[in-house]
PDB file of C-alpha atoms in Angstrom:
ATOM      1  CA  UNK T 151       6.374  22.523  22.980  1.00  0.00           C
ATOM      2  CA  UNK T 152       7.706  22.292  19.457  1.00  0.00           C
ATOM      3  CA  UNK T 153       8.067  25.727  17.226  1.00  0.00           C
ATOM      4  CA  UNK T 154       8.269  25.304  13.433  1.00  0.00           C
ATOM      5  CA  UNK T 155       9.947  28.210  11.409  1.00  0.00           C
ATOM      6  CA  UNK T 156       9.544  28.457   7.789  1.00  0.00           C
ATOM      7  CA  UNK T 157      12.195  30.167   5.099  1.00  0.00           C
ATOM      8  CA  UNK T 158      12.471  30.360   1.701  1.00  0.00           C
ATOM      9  CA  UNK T 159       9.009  31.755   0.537  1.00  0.00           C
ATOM     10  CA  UNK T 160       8.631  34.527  -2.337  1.00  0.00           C
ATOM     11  CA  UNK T 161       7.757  35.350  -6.014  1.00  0.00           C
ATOM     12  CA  UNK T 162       8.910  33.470  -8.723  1.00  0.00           C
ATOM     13  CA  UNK T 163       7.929  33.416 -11.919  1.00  0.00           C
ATOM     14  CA  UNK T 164       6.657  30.616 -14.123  1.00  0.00           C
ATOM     15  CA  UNK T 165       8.795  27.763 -14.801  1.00  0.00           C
ATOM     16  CA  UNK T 166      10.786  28.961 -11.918  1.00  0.00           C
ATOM     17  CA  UNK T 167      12.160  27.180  -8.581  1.00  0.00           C
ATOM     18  CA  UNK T 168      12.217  27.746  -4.778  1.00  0.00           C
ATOM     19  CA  UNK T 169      13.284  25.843  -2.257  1.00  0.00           C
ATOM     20  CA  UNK T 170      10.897  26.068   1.178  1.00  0.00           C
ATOM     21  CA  UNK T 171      13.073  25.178   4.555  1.00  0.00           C
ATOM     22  CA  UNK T 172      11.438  24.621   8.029  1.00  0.00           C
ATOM     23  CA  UNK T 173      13.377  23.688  11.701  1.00  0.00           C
ATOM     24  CA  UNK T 174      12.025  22.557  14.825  1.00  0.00           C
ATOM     25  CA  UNK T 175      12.660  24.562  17.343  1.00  0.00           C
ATOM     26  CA  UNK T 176      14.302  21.507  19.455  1.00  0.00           C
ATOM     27  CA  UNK T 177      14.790  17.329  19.048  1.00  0.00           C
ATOM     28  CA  UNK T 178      11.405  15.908  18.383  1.00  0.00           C
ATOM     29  CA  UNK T 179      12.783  12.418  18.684  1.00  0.00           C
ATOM     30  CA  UNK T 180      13.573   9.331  16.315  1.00  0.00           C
ATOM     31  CA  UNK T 181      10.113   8.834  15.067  1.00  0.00           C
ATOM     32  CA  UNK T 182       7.849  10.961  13.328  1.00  0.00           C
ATOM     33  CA  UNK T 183       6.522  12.482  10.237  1.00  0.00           C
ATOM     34  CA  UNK T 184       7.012  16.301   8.800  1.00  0.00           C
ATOM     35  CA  UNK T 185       5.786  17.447   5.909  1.00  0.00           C
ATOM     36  CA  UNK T 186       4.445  20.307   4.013  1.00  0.00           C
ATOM     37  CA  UNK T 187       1.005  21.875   3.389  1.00  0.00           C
ATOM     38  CA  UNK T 188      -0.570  24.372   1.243  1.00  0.00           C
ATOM     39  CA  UNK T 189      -3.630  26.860   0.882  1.00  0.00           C
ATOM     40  CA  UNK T 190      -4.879  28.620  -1.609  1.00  0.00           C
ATOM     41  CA  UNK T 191      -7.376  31.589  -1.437  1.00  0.00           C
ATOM     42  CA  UNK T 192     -10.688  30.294  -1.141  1.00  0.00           C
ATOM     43  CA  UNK T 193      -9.723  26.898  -0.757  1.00  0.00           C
ATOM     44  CA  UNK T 194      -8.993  24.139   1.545  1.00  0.00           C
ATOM     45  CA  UNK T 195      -5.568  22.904   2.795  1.00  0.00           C
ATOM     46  CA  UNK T 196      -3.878  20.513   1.036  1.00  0.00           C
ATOM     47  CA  UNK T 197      -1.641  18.261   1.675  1.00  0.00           C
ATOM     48  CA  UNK T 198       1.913  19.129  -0.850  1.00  0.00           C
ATOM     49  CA  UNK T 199       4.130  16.451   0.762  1.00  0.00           C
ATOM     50  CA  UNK T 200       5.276  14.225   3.576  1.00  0.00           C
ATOM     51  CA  UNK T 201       8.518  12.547   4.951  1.00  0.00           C
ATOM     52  CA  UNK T 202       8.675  10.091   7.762  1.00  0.00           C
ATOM     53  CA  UNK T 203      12.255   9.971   9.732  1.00  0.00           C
ATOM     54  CA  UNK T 204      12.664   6.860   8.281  1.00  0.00           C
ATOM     55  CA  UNK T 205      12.773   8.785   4.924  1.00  0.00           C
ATOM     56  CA  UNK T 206       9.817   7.542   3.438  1.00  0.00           C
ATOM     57  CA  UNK T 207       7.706   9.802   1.215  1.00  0.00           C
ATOM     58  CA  UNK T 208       4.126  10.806  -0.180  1.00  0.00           C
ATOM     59  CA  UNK T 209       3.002  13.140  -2.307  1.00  0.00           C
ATOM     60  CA  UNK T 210      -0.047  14.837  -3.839  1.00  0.00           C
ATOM     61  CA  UNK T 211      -0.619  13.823  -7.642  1.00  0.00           C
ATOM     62  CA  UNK T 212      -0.440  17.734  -8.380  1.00  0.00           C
ATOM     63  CA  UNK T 213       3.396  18.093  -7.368  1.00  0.00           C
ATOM     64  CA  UNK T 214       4.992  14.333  -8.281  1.00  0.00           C
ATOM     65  CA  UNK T 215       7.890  14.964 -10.813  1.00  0.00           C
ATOM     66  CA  UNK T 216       8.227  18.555  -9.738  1.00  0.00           C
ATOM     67  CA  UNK T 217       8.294  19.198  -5.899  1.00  0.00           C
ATOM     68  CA  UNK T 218      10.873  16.999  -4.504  1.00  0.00           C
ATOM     69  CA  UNK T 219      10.873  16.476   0.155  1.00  0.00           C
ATOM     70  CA  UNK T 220      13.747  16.076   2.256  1.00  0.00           C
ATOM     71  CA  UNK T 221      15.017  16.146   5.799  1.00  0.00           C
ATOM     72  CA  UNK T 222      18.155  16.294   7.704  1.00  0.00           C
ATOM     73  CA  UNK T 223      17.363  14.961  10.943  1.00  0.00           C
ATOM     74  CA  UNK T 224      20.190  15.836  12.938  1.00  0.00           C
ATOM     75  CA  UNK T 225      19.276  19.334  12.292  1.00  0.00           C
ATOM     76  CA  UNK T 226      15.349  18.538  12.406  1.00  0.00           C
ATOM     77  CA  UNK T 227      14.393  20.267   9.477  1.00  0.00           C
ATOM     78  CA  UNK T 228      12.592  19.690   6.587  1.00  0.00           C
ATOM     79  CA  UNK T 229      12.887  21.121   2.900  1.00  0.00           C
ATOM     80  CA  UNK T 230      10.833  21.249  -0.090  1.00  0.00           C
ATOM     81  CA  UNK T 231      12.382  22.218  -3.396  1.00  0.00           C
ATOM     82  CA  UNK T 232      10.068  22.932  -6.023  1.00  0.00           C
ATOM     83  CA  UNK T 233      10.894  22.806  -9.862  1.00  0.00           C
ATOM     84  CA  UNK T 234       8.591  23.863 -12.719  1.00  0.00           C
ATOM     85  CA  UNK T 235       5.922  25.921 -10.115  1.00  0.00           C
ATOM     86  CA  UNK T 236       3.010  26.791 -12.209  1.00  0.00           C
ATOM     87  CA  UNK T 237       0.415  30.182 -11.504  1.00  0.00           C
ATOM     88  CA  UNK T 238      -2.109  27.468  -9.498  1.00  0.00           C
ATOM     89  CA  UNK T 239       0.928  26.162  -7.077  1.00  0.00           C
ATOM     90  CA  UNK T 240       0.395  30.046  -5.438  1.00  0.00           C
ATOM     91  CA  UNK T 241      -0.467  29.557  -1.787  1.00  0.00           C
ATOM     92  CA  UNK T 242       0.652  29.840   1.846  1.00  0.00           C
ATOM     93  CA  UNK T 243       2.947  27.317   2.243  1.00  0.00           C
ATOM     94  CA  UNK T 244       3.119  25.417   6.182  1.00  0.00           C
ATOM     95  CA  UNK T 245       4.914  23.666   7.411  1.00  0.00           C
ATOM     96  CA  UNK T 246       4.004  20.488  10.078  1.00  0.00           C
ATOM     97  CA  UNK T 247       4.835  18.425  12.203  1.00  0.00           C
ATOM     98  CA  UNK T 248       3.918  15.143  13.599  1.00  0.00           C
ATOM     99  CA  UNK T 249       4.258  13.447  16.388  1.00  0.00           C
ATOM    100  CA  UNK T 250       2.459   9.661  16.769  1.00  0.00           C
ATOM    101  CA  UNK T 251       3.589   8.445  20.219  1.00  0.00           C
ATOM    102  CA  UNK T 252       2.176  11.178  21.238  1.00  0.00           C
ATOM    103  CA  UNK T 253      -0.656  12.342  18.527  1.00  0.00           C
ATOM    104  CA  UNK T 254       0.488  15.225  18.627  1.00  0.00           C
ATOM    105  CA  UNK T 255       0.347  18.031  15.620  1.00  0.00           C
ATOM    106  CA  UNK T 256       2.852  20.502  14.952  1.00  0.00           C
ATOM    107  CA  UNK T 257       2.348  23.963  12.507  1.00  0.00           C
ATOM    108  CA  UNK T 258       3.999  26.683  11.190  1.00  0.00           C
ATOM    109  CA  UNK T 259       3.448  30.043  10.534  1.00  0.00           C
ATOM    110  CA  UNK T 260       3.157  29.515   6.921  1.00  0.00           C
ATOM    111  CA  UNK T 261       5.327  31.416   4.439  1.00  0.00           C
ATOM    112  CA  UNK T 262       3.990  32.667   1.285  1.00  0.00           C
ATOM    113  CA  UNK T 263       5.013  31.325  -2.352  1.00  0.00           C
ATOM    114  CA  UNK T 264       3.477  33.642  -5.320  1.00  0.00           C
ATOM    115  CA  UNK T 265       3.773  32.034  -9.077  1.00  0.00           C
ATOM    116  CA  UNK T 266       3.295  34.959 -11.273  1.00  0.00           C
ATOM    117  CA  UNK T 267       4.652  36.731 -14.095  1.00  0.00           C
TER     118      UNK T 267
END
């Protein structure tokens, strides 16, 4: 069993920057995909950003050119650093985790990021 914990959330004004950290809670192994997801009040969860351990990436069209996904893999964690967050980026932020050989899914707690003046 894999645990996820999530750092980094807050309040930030507009125009403003965060960066969002999550690490597995042990080695999840040399393939696999983590990324980051988000919900908003009322609304569905959506898919911010992803990062395979081969370090390719995908993004929604919301966040290109302003949220930028990383990993360090010998620490198994995964960042987000967001530039430019607007009011509409506020949401729980969570983090996940997957696993193919396996098909197994991974999530965190979620940590909350608030875009307001």
């Amino acid at each position: 069993q894999v645990q996820l914990v999530e750092s980094g959330g807050g309040l930030v004004q507009p125009g403003g920057s965060l960066r969002l950290s999550c690490a597995a809670s042990r080695s999840i192994g040399s393939r696999n995909e983590m990324g980051w997801y988000r919900q908003a009040p009322g609304k569905q969860r959506e898919l911010v950003a992803t990062i395979t351990s081969a370090g390719s990436t995908n993004s929604a069209d919301s966040v290109k050119g302003r949220f930028t996904i990383s990993r360090d893999n010998a620490k198994n964690t995964v960042y987000l650093q967001m530039n430019s967050l607007k009011p509409e980026d506020t949401a729980v932020y969570y983090c996940n985790l997957y696993i193919p050989v396996i098909n197994r899914l991974y999530w965190g707690q979620g940590t909350q990021v608030t875009v307001s003046s």
